Every structure is written in C-alpha cells, then in structure tokens.
Coordinates of C-alpha atoms and ligand atoms in Angstrom, one line a residue:
M1 CA 90.9 98.7 162.9
T2 CA 93.2 97.6 160.3
Y3 CA 95.2 99.9 158.4
D4 CA 98.1 100.2 156.3
V5 CA 100.4 103.1 158.2
L6 CA 99.8 104.0 162.1
I7 CA 101.3 107.2 163.0
L8 CA 101.6 108.0 166.6
G9 CA 101.4 111.7 167.0
S10 CA 100.3 114.4 165.2
G11 CA 102.6 117.3 165.3
I12 CA 104.7 118.3 162.2
A13 CA 106.7 114.9 161.6
G14 CA 103.5 112.9 162.0
L15 CA 101.7 115.0 159.7
S16 CA 103.8 115.2 157.2
T17 CA 104.6 111.6 157.0
A18 CA 100.3 111.0 157.0
L19 CA 100.3 113.2 154.2
A20 CA 103.1 112.0 151.8
A21 CA 101.8 108.6 152.7
A22 CA 98.9 108.7 150.0
P23 CA 97.0 106.8 148.7
R24 CA 98.1 104.6 151.5
R25 CA 95.4 104.1 154.3
V26 CA 96.9 106.0 157.0
A27 CA 95.7 106.8 160.7
V28 CA 97.1 109.4 162.8
L29 CA 96.3 108.5 166.6
T30 CA 97.1 111.9 169.0
R31 CA 96.4 112.1 172.2
G32 CA 94.4 115.3 171.6
Q33 CA 93.0 117.1 168.4
L34 CA 94.7 116.1 165.1
G35 CA 97.6 118.7 164.8
E36 CA 97.3 120.5 168.1
D37 CA 99.4 117.9 170.5
G38 CA 103.0 118.3 170.5
A39 CA 106.1 120.8 170.6
S40 CA 105.6 121.7 166.6
R41 CA 103.0 124.6 167.1
W42 CA 105.0 126.3 170.0
A43 CA 107.8 126.4 167.6
Q44 CA 109.0 130.0 167.6
G45 CA 112.3 129.6 165.4
G46 CA 111.6 129.2 161.8
I47 CA 112.9 126.6 159.1
A48 CA 116.5 126.4 157.9
A49 CA 116.8 126.0 154.6
A50 CA 119.8 127.3 152.2
L51 CA 117.4 130.2 149.9
G52 CA 119.9 132.8 149.5
D53 CA 121.8 133.2 146.6
D54 CA 125.0 133.6 148.8
D55 CA 124.2 130.0 150.6
S56 CA 124.4 126.4 149.7
P57 CA 123.3 122.9 151.5
A58 CA 126.3 122.2 151.7
L59 CA 127.3 125.0 154.0
H60 CA 123.9 124.6 155.9
A61 CA 125.4 120.9 156.6
R62 CA 128.9 122.5 157.6
D63 CA 127.0 124.3 160.5
T64 CA 124.9 121.9 161.1
L65 CA 127.9 119.7 161.8
A66 CA 130.0 122.2 163.7
A67 CA 126.8 122.6 165.9
G68 CA 126.6 119.0 166.5
L69 CA 130.6 118.5 167.3
Q70 CA 130.9 116.3 164.2
R71 CA 128.8 113.5 166.1
N72 CA 126.4 114.0 163.5
D73 CA 125.7 111.6 160.7
A74 CA 127.0 113.1 157.7
D75 CA 124.7 111.6 155.3
A76 CA 121.9 112.4 157.1
V77 CA 122.9 115.8 157.3
A78 CA 123.4 116.1 154.1
R79 CA 119.7 114.5 153.1
L80 CA 118.4 117.2 155.6
T81 CA 120.2 120.1 153.8
G82 CA 119.7 119.1 150.4
A83 CA 115.9 118.9 150.8
A84 CA 115.5 121.8 153.1
A85 CA 114.5 124.3 150.0
A86 CA 111.8 121.4 148.7
A87 CA 110.3 121.0 151.8
V88 CA 109.4 124.9 152.3
A89 CA 108.5 125.1 148.8
W90 CA 105.9 122.4 149.7
L91 CA 104.8 124.0 152.7
E92 CA 103.9 127.0 150.6
R93 CA 102.1 125.3 148.2
L94 CA 100.1 123.5 151.0
G95 CA 99.1 127.5 151.8
A96 CA 102.0 128.6 154.5
C97 CA 102.5 132.0 154.4
F98 CA 106.0 132.6 155.3
D99 CA 107.1 136.3 156.0
R100 CA 108.2 138.4 153.0
D101 CA 110.4 141.4 152.4
E102 CA 109.1 144.2 150.6
G103 CA 110.1 143.1 147.3
G104 CA 107.9 139.9 147.8
Q105 CA 110.8 138.0 148.6
L106 CA 111.2 135.3 151.6
R107 CA 112.9 137.3 154.1
L108 CA 115.8 135.2 155.9
G109 CA 116.7 135.2 159.3
R110 CA 119.8 134.6 160.9
E111 CA 120.1 132.9 163.8
A112 CA 123.0 131.8 166.3
A113 CA 126.1 129.4 164.7
H114 CA 124.2 129.5 161.1
A115 CA 126.9 131.6 158.7
R116 CA 124.3 133.0 156.4
A117 CA 120.9 134.3 156.5
R118 CA 118.7 131.1 156.2
I119 CA 115.6 131.1 158.5
V120 CA 112.4 131.0 157.0
H121 CA 109.5 132.4 159.6
A122 CA 106.0 132.9 159.9
Q123 CA 104.6 136.3 161.7
G124 CA 108.1 136.9 163.4
D125 CA 107.8 134.6 165.9
A126 CA 104.8 132.1 165.3
S127 CA 106.3 129.7 162.6
G128 CA 105.2 126.6 164.3
A129 CA 101.7 127.6 164.9
E130 CA 101.4 128.9 160.8
V131 CA 103.2 125.5 160.0
M132 CA 100.7 123.4 162.0
R133 CA 97.8 125.3 160.7
C134 CA 98.8 123.9 157.2
L135 CA 99.4 120.9 157.6
R136 CA 96.4 120.6 160.1
A137 CA 93.7 121.8 157.3
A138 CA 95.6 119.7 155.0
A139 CA 95.4 116.2 156.9
L140 CA 91.7 116.8 157.6
A141 CA 91.0 117.4 153.6
A142 CA 93.4 114.2 153.1
P143 CA 90.7 111.2 152.4
H144 CA 93.0 108.6 152.7
I145 CA 93.8 109.7 156.6
T146 CA 91.7 108.8 159.6
R147 CA 91.7 110.6 163.0
L148 CA 92.2 108.5 166.1
E149 CA 91.8 111.6 167.9
Q150 CA 91.5 112.0 172.2
H151 CA 93.9 108.2 172.0
E152 CA 96.8 107.1 174.1
A153 CA 98.7 104.6 172.8
R154 CA 99.2 102.5 175.9
Q155 CA 101.1 99.4 174.2
L156 CA 102.8 98.4 171.2
L157 CA 101.5 94.8 170.0
C158 CA 104.4 92.7 168.5
Q159 CA 103.6 89.5 166.5
D160 CA 106.6 87.0 165.6
G161 CA 109.0 90.1 166.2
R162 CA 107.1 92.4 164.2
V163 CA 105.5 95.6 165.5
V164 CA 101.7 95.2 164.2
G165 CA 100.2 97.9 165.9
V166 CA 98.8 99.5 169.5
R167 CA 96.7 98.7 172.1
A168 CA 95.0 102.3 172.4
C169 CA 92.5 103.9 175.2
G170 CA 90.2 106.4 173.5
A171 CA 86.8 107.6 174.8
Q172 CA 85.1 104.2 174.2
G173 CA 87.6 102.5 176.2
E174 CA 90.7 100.1 175.0
R175 CA 91.0 99.0 171.4
E176 CA 93.7 97.3 169.4
V177 CA 94.7 99.1 166.2
L178 CA 96.7 97.1 163.7
A179 CA 98.8 98.3 160.7
D180 CA 101.1 97.0 158.6
H181 CA 103.8 99.8 159.6
V182 CA 103.7 101.8 162.8
V183 CA 105.6 105.2 163.0
L184 CA 106.2 107.2 166.3
A185 CA 106.0 110.6 166.1
T186 CA 105.4 111.3 169.6
G187 CA 108.0 114.1 170.1
G188 CA 110.3 114.6 172.8
I189 CA 110.8 114.3 176.6
G190 CA 110.2 118.0 178.2
A191 CA 108.1 116.7 180.8
L192 CA 111.3 115.0 182.3
Y193 CA 112.8 118.1 183.0
R194 CA 111.6 120.6 186.3
Y195 CA 111.8 123.7 183.5
T196 CA 110.8 123.2 179.9
T197 CA 109.9 125.0 176.5
N198 CA 107.8 121.8 175.5
P199 CA 104.1 121.1 176.6
P200 CA 103.4 118.6 179.1
E201 CA 102.3 116.0 176.6
S202 CA 106.3 115.7 175.4
D203 CA 106.5 113.2 177.8
G204 CA 108.7 110.5 176.4
S205 CA 105.8 108.5 176.1
G206 CA 106.6 107.3 172.6
L207 CA 110.2 106.4 173.4
A208 CA 108.9 104.6 176.4
L209 CA 107.1 102.3 174.2
A210 CA 109.7 101.8 171.9
M211 CA 112.2 100.7 174.3
R212 CA 109.9 98.7 176.5
A213 CA 109.2 96.7 173.0
G214 CA 113.3 96.3 172.5
A215 CA 114.1 99.3 170.2
A216 CA 117.6 100.2 170.1
V217 CA 118.1 104.0 171.2
A218 CA 121.1 106.0 170.9
D219 CA 122.3 109.6 171.8
M220 CA 120.2 109.5 174.8
E221 CA 122.6 112.1 177.1
F222 CA 122.3 114.7 174.3
V223 CA 119.8 117.0 175.8
Q224 CA 119.6 120.5 174.6
F225 CA 118.4 123.6 177.1
H226 CA 117.4 126.7 175.7
P227 CA 118.9 129.7 177.7
T228 CA 115.5 131.9 177.8
A229 CA 112.6 131.0 178.9
L230 CA 110.4 133.3 180.5
A231 CA 111.1 132.9 184.5
P232 CA 107.9 131.4 186.2
A233 CA 106.5 133.4 189.0
S234 CA 106.2 130.9 191.2
D235 CA 107.7 127.6 192.1
A236 CA 105.7 125.7 189.9
G237 CA 107.7 124.0 187.3
G238 CA 106.6 122.7 183.8
Q239 CA 106.3 124.5 180.5
L240 CA 107.5 128.1 180.3
P241 CA 106.9 130.5 177.5
L242 CA 110.1 130.4 175.1
L243 CA 111.5 133.8 174.6
T244 CA 113.1 133.3 170.8
E245 CA 116.9 133.5 170.4
A246 CA 115.7 135.7 167.4
L247 CA 115.5 138.4 170.3
R248 CA 119.2 138.5 170.9
G249 CA 119.9 138.2 167.1
A250 CA 118.0 141.4 167.1
G251 CA 120.4 142.9 169.9
A252 CA 118.8 142.1 173.2
V253 CA 121.1 141.6 175.6
L254 CA 121.6 139.4 178.9
L255 CA 121.8 140.8 182.3
N256 CA 122.1 140.0 185.8
D257 CA 121.0 141.9 188.9
A258 CA 123.8 144.3 189.0
G259 CA 123.0 145.2 185.4
R260 CA 126.1 144.0 184.1
R261 CA 126.1 142.1 180.6
F262 CA 128.0 138.9 182.2
L263 CA 128.3 137.3 178.7
L264 CA 130.9 139.8 177.3
A265 CA 133.5 139.2 180.1
Q266 CA 132.9 134.9 179.1
V267 CA 132.9 134.5 175.7
R268 CA 133.5 136.3 172.2
E269 CA 130.3 136.6 170.7
A270 CA 128.2 137.3 174.0
E271 CA 124.6 136.6 173.6
L272 CA 125.2 135.2 170.4
A273 CA 127.5 132.0 171.5
P274 CA 126.1 128.8 171.0
R275 CA 123.2 127.7 172.9
D276 CA 124.9 125.6 175.2
V277 CA 127.2 128.0 176.3
V278 CA 124.8 131.2 176.6
A279 CA 122.4 128.6 179.0
R280 CA 125.4 127.3 180.9
A281 CA 126.6 130.9 181.7
V282 CA 122.8 131.8 182.7
W283 CA 122.3 129.3 184.9
A284 CA 125.9 129.8 186.4
E285 CA 124.6 133.3 187.6
L286 CA 121.3 131.8 188.8
Q287 CA 123.6 129.4 191.1
R288 CA 125.3 132.5 192.5
G289 CA 122.0 133.8 193.7
Q290 CA 121.6 136.4 190.8
R291 CA 118.6 136.7 188.6
V292 CA 119.0 137.2 184.9
W293 CA 117.3 139.1 182.6
L294 CA 116.7 139.2 178.7
D295 CA 116.2 143.3 178.1
A296 CA 115.0 144.2 174.5
T297 CA 113.9 147.5 175.4
Q298 CA 116.7 149.4 173.4
A299 CA 116.9 146.7 170.5
V300 CA 113.2 146.5 169.8
G301 CA 111.3 148.4 171.9
G302 CA 107.9 149.7 170.8
D303 CA 108.6 147.1 167.7
F304 CA 108.0 144.2 170.1
P305 CA 104.2 143.4 169.0
R306 CA 104.7 143.3 165.5
R307 CA 108.4 141.6 165.4
F308 CA 107.5 139.1 168.4
P309 CA 103.6 138.8 169.1
T310 CA 104.0 135.6 170.9
V311 CA 106.4 136.9 173.0
F312 CA 104.8 139.6 173.5
A313 CA 101.7 137.9 174.5
A314 CA 103.6 135.7 177.0
C315 CA 105.0 138.5 178.5
M316 CA 101.9 140.6 179.1
A317 CA 100.1 137.8 180.4
R318 CA 102.7 137.9 183.2
G319 CA 102.3 141.6 183.4
I320 CA 105.8 142.5 181.8
D321 CA 105.7 144.8 179.0
P322 CA 109.0 143.8 177.3
R323 CA 108.8 147.4 175.4
S324 CA 110.0 148.8 178.4
M325 CA 111.0 146.1 180.8
P326 CA 113.7 143.6 181.0
M327 CA 112.3 139.9 180.8
P328 CA 113.4 137.4 183.8
V329 CA 114.9 134.4 182.6
V330 CA 115.8 130.8 183.3
P331 CA 117.1 128.1 181.4
A332 CA 114.8 125.3 180.2
Q333 CA 114.8 121.8 178.7
H334 CA 114.0 122.5 174.8
Y335 CA 115.0 119.5 172.7
H336 CA 116.4 115.9 173.1
M337 CA 118.9 115.0 170.3
G338 CA 118.9 111.3 171.3
G339 CA 116.0 108.7 170.6
V340 CA 114.9 105.7 169.1
R341 CA 117.7 104.9 166.8
V342 CA 116.8 104.8 162.8
D343 CA 118.4 103.9 159.9
A344 CA 118.2 106.3 156.5
A345 CA 115.0 105.1 156.3
S346 CA 113.1 106.4 159.3
R347 CA 113.4 102.4 160.4
S348 CA 113.8 101.4 164.1
S349 CA 115.7 98.2 164.8
L350 CA 112.4 96.2 165.3
P351 CA 110.6 95.5 162.0
G352 CA 107.6 97.3 161.4
L353 CA 108.5 100.1 163.7
Y354 CA 109.3 103.3 162.3
A355 CA 110.4 106.9 164.2
V356 CA 110.6 110.4 162.9
G357 CA 111.2 113.8 164.5
E358 CA 112.3 114.5 167.9
V359 CA 111.3 110.8 169.3
A360 CA 114.1 109.7 166.5
C361 CA 117.6 109.6 166.6
S362 CA 118.4 109.9 162.9
G363 CA 122.1 111.3 163.5
V364 CA 121.4 114.7 162.2
H365 CA 122.1 116.8 165.2
G366 CA 124.6 114.9 166.7
A367 CA 126.0 116.3 170.5
N368 CA 124.1 119.7 169.7
R369 CA 120.9 120.7 167.5
L370 CA 121.5 123.6 165.3
A371 CA 118.8 126.4 165.5
S372 CA 115.6 125.7 163.2
N373 CA 116.6 122.7 162.3
S374 CA 114.0 120.7 164.4
L375 CA 110.5 121.6 162.1
L376 CA 112.8 121.2 159.4
E377 CA 113.8 117.4 160.4
G378 CA 110.2 116.6 160.9
L379 CA 109.2 117.6 157.8
V380 CA 112.1 116.5 155.3
F381 CA 112.1 112.9 157.4
G382 CA 108.6 112.7 157.5
R383 CA 108.0 113.3 154.1
G384 CA 110.8 111.2 153.4
L385 CA 109.2 108.1 155.2
G386 CA 105.8 108.7 153.9
A387 CA 106.8 108.5 150.4
L388 CA 108.7 105.1 151.3
L389 CA 105.3 103.6 153.2
A390 CA 103.2 104.7 150.1
Q391 CA 105.7 102.2 147.8
A392 CA 106.6 100.0 150.5
R393 CA 105.3 96.3 149.6
R394 CA 102.9 94.6 152.4
P395 CA 104.3 92.5 154.5
P396 CA 103.3 88.8 153.2
R397 CA 99.9 87.8 155.0
G398 CA 101.3 85.6 157.9
E399 CA 103.4 88.6 159.2
R400 CA 100.7 91.1 159.3
G401 CA 98.7 91.8 162.4
R402 CA 96.0 89.4 163.7
S403 CA 93.6 90.5 166.3
G404 CA 94.8 89.1 170.0
A405 CA 98.6 89.8 169.0
A406 CA 101.0 89.7 171.9
L407 CA 101.8 92.6 173.7
A408 CA 105.0 93.9 174.0
P409 CA 105.8 94.8 177.5
A410 CA 105.4 98.3 177.2
E411 CA 103.8 101.5 178.9
T412 CA 103.5 105.0 178.5
S413 CA 103.4 107.9 180.7
A414 CA 100.2 109.5 180.3
D415 CA 98.2 110.5 183.8
G416 CA 100.8 110.2 185.7
D417 CA 101.0 110.6 189.4
T418 CA 101.7 114.4 189.6
A419 CA 103.8 114.6 192.3
R420 CA 106.1 112.0 191.5
A421 CA 106.6 113.0 188.0
R422 CA 107.3 116.6 189.9
E423 CA 110.2 114.6 191.9
L424 CA 111.3 113.0 189.1
A425 CA 111.4 116.1 187.2
D426 CA 113.3 117.8 189.7
L427 CA 115.9 115.1 189.9
M428 CA 116.6 115.1 186.3
W429 CA 116.6 118.9 186.3
R430 CA 119.5 118.7 189.4
H431 CA 121.6 116.0 188.0
A432 CA 120.9 115.3 184.6
G433 CA 120.6 119.0 183.2
L434 CA 122.9 121.3 181.7
V435 CA 125.6 120.6 184.4
R436 CA 126.4 117.2 185.5
D437 CA 129.1 115.5 187.0
G438 CA 129.8 111.9 187.7
A439 CA 128.5 112.2 191.9
G440 CA 125.3 113.4 190.6
L441 CA 124.9 111.2 187.8
A442 CA 125.1 108.2 190.4
Q443 CA 122.8 109.5 192.6
A444 CA 120.4 110.0 190.3
G445 CA 120.6 106.5 188.8
A446 CA 120.7 105.2 192.6
T447 CA 117.4 107.0 193.0
I448 CA 115.9 106.0 189.8
Q449 CA 116.4 102.7 190.4
A450 CA 114.6 102.9 194.0
W451 CA 111.6 104.3 192.6
Q452 CA 111.4 101.8 189.8
R453 CA 111.3 99.2 192.6
Q454 CA 108.7 101.2 194.3
W455 CA 106.5 103.0 191.8
S456 CA 104.2 100.6 189.9
A457 CA 101.4 102.7 188.3
P458 CA 102.5 102.0 184.7
P459 CA 102.4 105.5 183.3
L460 CA 105.3 106.6 185.7
R461 CA 107.5 103.6 184.7
G462 CA 107.5 105.0 181.0
R463 CA 108.8 108.1 182.4
L464 CA 111.5 106.5 184.9
A465 CA 112.6 104.2 182.4
V466 CA 113.3 106.9 179.8
A467 CA 115.0 108.9 182.8
R468 CA 117.3 105.9 183.5
A469 CA 118.4 105.6 180.0
I470 CA 119.3 109.6 180.1
V471 CA 121.2 108.9 183.3
A472 CA 123.0 106.1 182.3
A473 CA 124.4 107.4 179.0
A474 CA 125.3 110.5 181.0
A475 CA 127.2 108.5 183.3
Q476 CA 129.0 106.3 180.7
R477 CA 130.0 109.6 178.6
R478 CA 132.6 111.0 181.0
Q479 CA 134.0 113.5 178.7
G480 CA 131.6 116.4 177.9
I481 CA 131.0 117.5 174.7
G482 CA 128.3 119.6 172.9
A483 CA 125.3 119.8 175.2
H484 CA 126.5 117.3 177.5
W485 CA 128.6 119.0 179.8
R486 CA 130.5 117.4 182.8
A487 CA 131.6 119.8 185.3
D488 CA 134.1 117.2 186.7
D489 CA 135.6 116.7 183.4
A490 CA 135.9 120.6 182.6
L491 CA 137.7 120.8 186.3
A492 CA 139.7 117.9 185.4
Q493 CA 140.7 119.9 181.7
A494 CA 141.8 122.9 183.8
G495 CA 143.7 121.2 186.5
Ligands
SIN1 C1 114.4 129.5 169.1 O1 113.2 130.5 168.4 O2 114.9 130.2 170.3 C2 114.4 128.4 169.5 C3 114.5 127.5 167.8 C4 115.3 126.5 167.7 O3 114.9 125.7 168.7 O4 115.3 125.9 166.8

C-alpha cells in the first residue's frame, strides 16, 4: 500500500489536509470511522475570524498574542488570523451552515479575551459537529482520498533517516502503509488526565509515535484546563460534557455551595476572566470542599434548548434541567498547546514527517490558547499543508519507502490496561494539572519513571512517555506563566 500522502487522524486538521492535497493520492488512516474520531466534532466553541466591520486580522492576532502571554510565534499567529476569513468561506462552500442574524449576515459571537465579536458558530453550540459533517461528506466524495478506517498506527517506518510510512493494525491484521509524506493529525492528550473534555481516543498516541521516532517536541508543559465541565455523577474519570464558555458569555454565573459568586471578589472580569484564571478559582473552591455550580437559570432560562442544544441534551441525560437548575461543574483538561514542533510548513524535525492541529506545536498558542482558535488552527494549517503537499516534489526513488523498512522504536497508546491508564490519569491530575509545584512534579516524575520500568504493555508506554515529557517540562519551568501555574512560584512572588 503506497500513497503520496498518508494522514493519521480524521478530525478537522486531518480532513482539511486531505482535501487540500488533491490531486495527490491520499490515504487517511483513522481508528474509527472517517471524521468521527477525535475532539473536533465535540467542539462547542466556534471558529474565530475577523469578519466584523470593526475587526481585522491584526486585532485578532493581538488578542491571540495577549492570551498566549506573548510566548507565541508572531509570524504563525499572523498566518493564522490572516487566513481565517478565507477558511470560513471555504467551509461555507463545502456546505457548512453557520448561524446568521435576521439580516442574513453571519452572527458573530464574542468570547472571553476577544476584543471583538468574531466567533462563528453553528446551531449555537454544535460548531464542531457541523464542520465535521461537511468535511466528512467532502472527503467521502473525493476520489483522491482512500479511507483506512478501524486502523491503529502502531509504529512509524523509517528508512535512512526519513519517515516513510507506518505499520498499522486493522481488521485484517498488521500491514505496512508507505507514503512519500506522513502527516500526524492525531489530536490531543486528554486521556492522560482524570477529567477531560476530550474523547478517549485523544490519548497522545501521535505524539508518542513521533517522540519515539526522535521528533522534537515543544511547549509540553502548556496544558489548558476548561473551567466548566459537567461534574460526574460518580467517581469515574474520563470525558465529561463541556459546558461552553458561551454560557458565561450569555450571563451565566458561577456559585459555590453558599450561593456566592466567588469570582466577583477575585477578579474584575469575574466569570469572563481568562479561562485559566476561572479554572483555578473553581479548583480552589473544590479544594476547600465546596461544590461549584454554573447557574444559567436567569441568563438563559427557557431559551436553553434553542441556544445551547448540545449542553441541554447532556444535562437532561443526567437529570439536570438547566432551565431551572444550576449545573454542577468541575474543571477538566481541554487542550494541549504543546506538541510535535513544526516549522511554517508544518514540517517536524524528521524528514518526511509533518504535524497539524492539536498534536503539533506550531507556536500559535503560546502559553495559553485563545478560545475558538483551535478549530481555526486545524483548518488553516491543514489546508496550508495540503496545498504544499499537492505541489511537493516526490522524494528521489532511493528515499522512498520500500517494503520492509526499519521500524522506528515507536509505540502507541491504544487498548491500554484500563486500571493503569486510570492511575496515570490520577497522577497527572494531582501533580501536573491546574496547580503545580516542584515537590509534586518531582514525585510525579519519579512515579512515572518507576512505572516505565514496571509496565511493559506497549500501549501504556506511549502514554507514559508523553506524561513524562509534560512533567519534565513543567518541572523545568519554575516560573508560572499562562496555563502553567506554579503554586510555589506564586507563593515566592507573594512573599
Ligand atoms: C468553549 O466552548 O467553551 C470552548 C471553546 C474553545 O475551547 O475554543
């Protein structure tokens, strides 16, 4: 099986790349059905684009840099915000139905830390599902795209220092899939944390493949936590329903058990403060033994099913009617700003290997991602990479993959031992979560190293490698910045 381009993952980044790479022969390898894996379809926030008369890509870039605490790559940010309007228009041409006002204009929402109303949504809180519906339909109809569904990439194949394909496992057993260019679009790392808004397949598998093959990674310590996931009914961890930030944008408030809006006393913007600030405030209340509630009964009330149908359905499934009841919340891991380090052309440090979307660290997010910039990143950089690959020269014959290419010593994290995966997620939640300190990170690092000696199952070893890299980067960065909050540093500053 030999292709021009092999893409691992079929979320927004993977399918945008695949579509834009026409007429090259592209294979998309995905764990489930095309377009149905990964976090993209769960996204409730929309796509940020400077479409309003009072807005510009430069203003959008300014907000992105401010959210990222200026740790972003300014050129990458300019490319992202400059291409946003065209990316939205492309999706509309593919059939995406975004919300419009009475005059037929795109309805532009405002989210925390955006200075202008610039968020395009679909059906209120179902933006990711709508975008993926269109991309999937387009990919299914595209003759240049081959689907390798129900496949798990197990190892990267390397030949003379170049990545030339993968060894993958599917219903028919193991096979080699060779390609001139291999693209990682495998998403994030939510499954490494006790609570996450990501689906279980966001387990860092692509990152683990790349790391084991020797690709450089960057910004691993920057992990974003969302302040409001629906609190679980039981002790079970895993994916929790997201209660979109747009609810707070619409006026919903956060209360503790005493019915007090605790954020009012802490930060001027209260519930609309930056995401990391709100998430840590919620965490602190929970640490004090309080429960935390998101109350939209006044702000949204009877309009809930129409304005936030996804959240409404998730709450009702739990027996909570958000029109009349506050929703219990916990913070949850939401997004990884770090990942496989890539250049302006989405190239990793390994020839033949590229990365786009959440698995990549393109530098656009810096220390903290601005809301609604993640679908945008997958879309813009996916399309950009696809267009480059459509034009790319073929590697010389001697550099193309031959069957039997050497295996990079890579492992993936699927089908892990559930109890051990849970132990790791608990450890990461406690020590490499919203609030970190040197002692906790040292303990987490030592525990992970011990598990690396004891746990032999290859699926778990990928998770351990990624977790270890996050913990090591977090331990090394002693000063808190953005999503990387060091309690010991904050204490030293205060003293
Ligand atoms: C949300 O809807 O609250 C999440 C938006 C995002 O993460 O960009």
